[in-house]
XYZ file of C-alpha atoms in Angstrom:
314
model
C 156.404 105.741 122.746
C 157.921 103.168 122.144
C 159.461 102.549 119.663
C 161.780 100.054 117.759
C 164.836 99.004 116.359
C 166.134 96.807 113.605
C 169.217 97.162 113.419
C 173.086 94.857 113.583
C 173.241 93.208 116.912
C 173.755 95.119 120.041
C 176.639 93.544 120.882
C 178.122 94.663 117.899
C 178.037 98.422 118.362
C 180.880 100.656 118.991
C 179.030 102.630 121.454
C 181.455 105.584 121.529
C 181.011 106.719 118.178
C 177.734 104.852 117.503
C 174.436 106.866 116.112
C 171.978 104.696 116.502
C 173.174 104.531 119.923
C 172.931 108.262 120.132
C 169.759 107.753 118.847
C 168.371 105.237 121.760
C 169.798 107.600 124.129
C 168.457 110.608 123.227
C 164.840 108.845 123.258
C 165.671 107.236 126.372
C 166.320 110.503 127.929
C 162.651 111.985 126.584
C 160.853 108.957 128.549
C 160.342 106.753 125.743
C 160.812 102.563 125.921
C 163.101 101.048 123.938
C 163.091 97.899 121.535
C 165.849 95.812 119.387
C 165.252 93.403 117.056
C 167.311 92.880 113.445
C 165.939 91.990 110.465
C 166.702 87.957 110.465
C 164.223 87.929 113.286
C 161.885 89.040 111.383
C 158.437 87.192 110.065
C 156.159 86.749 108.242
C 153.352 83.611 108.349
C 150.129 83.568 106.159
C 146.823 85.551 107.679
C 148.808 87.126 110.757
C 150.759 90.820 110.813
C 154.232 91.377 110.599
C 155.947 90.197 113.346
C 159.484 89.722 115.153
C 161.461 88.711 118.085
C 162.932 91.549 119.648
C 163.886 92.472 122.953
C 162.991 95.151 124.882
C 166.020 97.081 126.633
C 167.313 99.779 128.559
C 170.641 101.600 128.582
C 173.075 101.556 131.853
C 175.206 104.544 130.970
C 177.331 101.638 131.689
C 180.114 101.777 128.907
C 180.721 97.883 128.692
C 177.420 96.221 129.901
C 176.124 99.739 128.048
C 172.191 97.441 127.661
C 169.620 95.527 130.086
C 167.131 93.453 128.484
C 163.779 93.626 130.485
C 162.140 90.601 128.621
C 162.135 88.851 125.180
C 159.287 88.190 123.207
C 157.911 87.971 119.541
C 155.417 90.869 118.697
C 153.700 92.597 115.820
C 155.955 95.668 114.347
C 152.654 97.619 114.316
C 152.426 97.440 117.831
C 155.399 100.278 118.240
C 154.354 103.487 117.599
C 157.521 103.754 114.934
C 160.059 101.109 113.791
C 163.490 102.945 113.180
C 165.507 101.151 110.518
C 168.765 101.030 111.104
C 171.077 97.626 109.519
C 173.678 98.920 107.970
C 174.315 98.010 104.446
C 175.410 96.586 102.124
C 172.177 96.462 100.555
C 171.704 92.434 99.344
C 168.898 90.652 98.563
C 168.333 90.045 102.342
C 168.351 93.311 103.160
C 166.042 94.142 100.014
C 163.513 91.694 101.780
C 163.725 92.853 104.838
C 162.060 96.707 103.314
C 159.580 94.413 102.128
C 159.003 92.862 105.718
C 158.829 95.900 106.695
C 156.374 97.210 104.297
C 154.002 95.108 104.636
C 153.937 96.305 108.656
C 153.287 100.059 107.006
C 150.035 97.934 105.489
C 149.337 96.772 108.979
C 149.877 100.386 110.589
C 153.435 100.406 111.552
C 155.067 104.301 111.216
C 158.653 103.136 109.828
C 161.409 105.057 109.566
C 163.076 105.930 106.759
C 160.611 104.551 104.511
C 160.771 100.758 103.332
C 159.871 101.962 100.023
C 161.903 104.929 100.044
C 165.010 102.356 100.407
C 164.752 100.761 97.975
C 163.907 103.618 95.192
C 167.116 105.433 96.729
C 170.264 103.262 96.198
C 172.930 105.354 97.783
C 175.222 105.898 94.662
C 172.570 105.971 92.091
C 170.236 108.859 93.468
C 172.661 111.068 93.099
C 171.848 110.425 89.186
C 168.072 112.175 90.025
C 170.319 115.531 90.650
C 172.440 115.812 88.591
C 173.447 119.150 88.300
C 174.823 118.921 91.941
C 176.872 116.682 90.663
C 180.140 115.758 89.126
C 180.765 114.444 85.853
C 179.359 110.578 86.393
C 179.386 107.630 84.486
C 177.223 104.555 85.744
C 178.520 101.189 83.269
C 179.421 97.608 83.025
C 181.027 98.506 79.851
C 184.750 98.607 80.021
C 184.454 100.585 76.784
C 182.630 103.453 78.111
C 184.775 103.406 81.458
C 187.629 104.519 79.154
C 186.229 107.022 77.422
C 185.060 108.433 80.239
C 188.989 108.135 81.768
C 190.020 109.538 78.156
C 187.359 112.489 78.472
C 187.888 113.325 82.530
C 191.741 112.064 82.780
C 191.600 111.398 86.082
C 188.666 109.928 88.029
C 187.140 107.047 90.803
C 185.939 104.262 90.879
C 183.646 102.667 93.054
C 181.252 99.867 93.428
C 177.165 100.373 93.542
C 177.465 98.046 96.714
C 180.551 99.152 98.367
C 180.376 100.894 101.664
C 183.184 102.523 104.189
C 185.178 103.394 100.666
C 185.707 99.796 100.479
C 186.660 99.097 96.362
C 187.409 102.531 95.357
C 190.174 103.444 92.998
C 191.488 106.532 91.366
C 192.884 106.267 87.969
C 195.012 109.666 86.417
C 195.753 110.581 83.542
C 198.316 108.240 82.612
C 195.381 105.585 83.022
C 197.977 103.081 84.998
C 196.187 100.012 85.864
C 193.321 101.257 84.880
C 191.896 97.452 83.063
C 193.170 95.708 85.993
C 190.594 98.158 87.881
C 188.461 97.807 85.866
C 188.394 93.865 85.779
C 187.843 93.845 89.302
C 185.274 96.209 90.140
C 182.899 94.601 86.919
C 183.214 91.201 86.827
C 183.822 91.250 82.697
C 180.654 92.914 82.656
C 178.799 91.526 85.253
C 178.669 94.069 87.811
C 177.509 97.600 87.488
C 180.038 100.605 88.465
C 180.322 104.102 89.061
C 182.450 106.430 87.123
C 183.658 110.287 88.619
C 185.688 112.675 87.469
C 187.851 112.795 90.165
C 187.209 116.395 92.967
C 190.690 117.676 93.792
C 188.875 119.559 96.973
C 189.023 115.753 98.378
C 191.892 117.202 100.096
C 189.717 119.825 102.242
C 187.575 116.302 103.202
C 184.654 114.130 102.329
C 182.036 116.078 103.847
C 178.782 114.407 105.828
C 175.792 116.609 106.037
C 172.407 115.563 107.861
C 169.870 116.400 106.536
C 166.597 115.761 109.043
C 163.336 115.959 108.818
C 163.555 118.032 105.544
C 165.825 120.161 107.639
C 169.446 119.958 107.178
C 171.764 120.030 110.151
C 173.905 123.568 110.801
C 177.385 121.636 111.144
C 179.068 119.011 108.761
C 181.634 117.012 109.543
C 184.946 117.099 106.723
C 186.048 113.182 106.677
C 190.050 113.999 105.833
C 191.908 111.616 103.783
C 194.912 110.886 105.901
C 198.808 110.451 103.753
C 198.620 109.140 100.718
C 195.206 108.146 101.187
C 192.449 109.361 98.643
C 189.469 108.095 100.632
C 188.517 110.058 103.678
C 186.012 107.995 105.233
C 186.476 107.468 108.319
C 186.233 103.494 107.858
C 189.004 103.858 105.890
C 191.645 105.747 108.286
C 189.807 109.330 106.962
C 189.822 111.985 110.363
C 186.739 113.840 110.737
C 186.859 117.075 111.564
C 182.991 118.804 112.079
C 182.487 122.987 111.015
C 179.931 124.786 109.796
C 177.366 124.387 107.275
C 178.520 126.763 104.133
C 176.085 128.645 102.339
C 176.927 127.441 99.559
C 176.924 123.796 101.132
C 173.491 125.009 102.586
C 172.218 126.162 99.034
C 172.453 122.199 98.040
C 171.333 120.751 100.306
C 168.507 122.940 101.002
C 167.396 122.004 96.882
C 167.569 118.683 97.496
C 165.864 117.816 101.549
C 162.475 118.190 100.653
C 162.434 116.020 98.013
C 163.447 113.523 99.552
C 161.896 114.265 103.067
C 158.484 114.035 100.964
C 159.228 110.925 100.406
C 159.668 109.368 103.902
C 163.435 109.629 104.194
C 163.175 111.291 107.312
C 167.631 110.753 107.748
C 169.485 111.358 104.770
C 173.274 111.736 104.912
C 174.414 113.703 102.297
C 178.027 113.657 100.709
C 179.534 116.273 99.369
C 183.298 117.148 97.838
C 183.862 120.629 97.269
C 180.556 121.770 96.064
C 179.564 118.695 94.269
C 177.601 115.576 95.819
C 178.987 111.894 95.459
C 176.482 109.881 97.219
C 172.938 109.988 98.615
C 172.812 107.856 102.570
C 169.987 106.586 103.678
C 169.930 103.376 104.502
C 171.649 104.173 108.598
C 173.406 107.373 108.053
C 176.410 108.267 110.811
C 178.375 111.102 112.193
C 176.174 111.953 115.084
C 178.123 111.743 117.494
C 181.048 113.371 115.804
C 179.615 116.300 115.030
C 177.462 117.157 118.811
C 180.835 116.191 120.122
C 182.960 118.794 118.559
C 180.533 121.530 117.977
C 177.941 121.286 120.886
C 175.111 120.708 118.725
C 172.970 117.788 119.537
C 171.933 116.705 116.174
C 170.260 113.273 118.237
C 167.910 115.738 119.944
C 167.251 117.772 116.837
C 166.683 113.683 115.293
C 164.527 112.845 117.720
C 162.465 116.197 117.581
C 161.978 115.145 113.697
C 160.262 111.733 114.836
C 158.280 112.863 117.292
C 156.810 115.314 115.116
C 156.689 113.318 112.487
C 154.547 110.457 114.646
C 152.218 113.270 115.505
């Protein structure tokens, strides 16, 4: 099969940990061919199919010059067997427009993973509210007074922007309410921006766990991202330490309750974040942690993903 990746610039990849690279490597190992483009290289002209300037590549095995370009061309997206959308957040206006172009490509016959409509319908912070029975007490609001009332009720809270990634903009406010007003002003910008507020979960000391849902099934290992020092954030980008561990029975029960619903909506790959037994985020844009789990446990996550992709295309 010929597989097109819509992703960030290839030159920006950190291949020692990049999940998109791990997908590419497994696809090439199985004999599939690879191509890559970026959202800004997609175009839709009236009367013509959605197309993109693509580079057909092969992986070299070299740590530096890790890919080789065989040719470049402008090609319709529906000409590929699959299009894998792996553009990293933020989910800004341009990401939103890219999903519309990808959805048009679907109407023309392209197979896109994750589904562009599902990407739009599942903003990564808000998506968990559909599964509130598995989440900690959570509030999404622009209203400063609502946030203050939530803090008064729960005493120890986490605040974060809806469009954040990698732990950016996450604050903890304890029972003393120190700096709550300043944090609200910073995050909600005078009522112009929505904020997510959640009860603080002390189990974060054991890690913010990333579970992978692939083709409606749950990977048997998770990556616990453990905060270091005085940090409240476990995100790897914020300095958290990633420790792979077996999936617990309790976490499996939650994940298996959620996975079929998301898979049925065209979400081939989902990163479910859990602290303790509570779901804190549902990541669908470009979930990561393939390489960390594989290297620490020997379980081949990229192979599980490609198995699911091949099955979806049959």
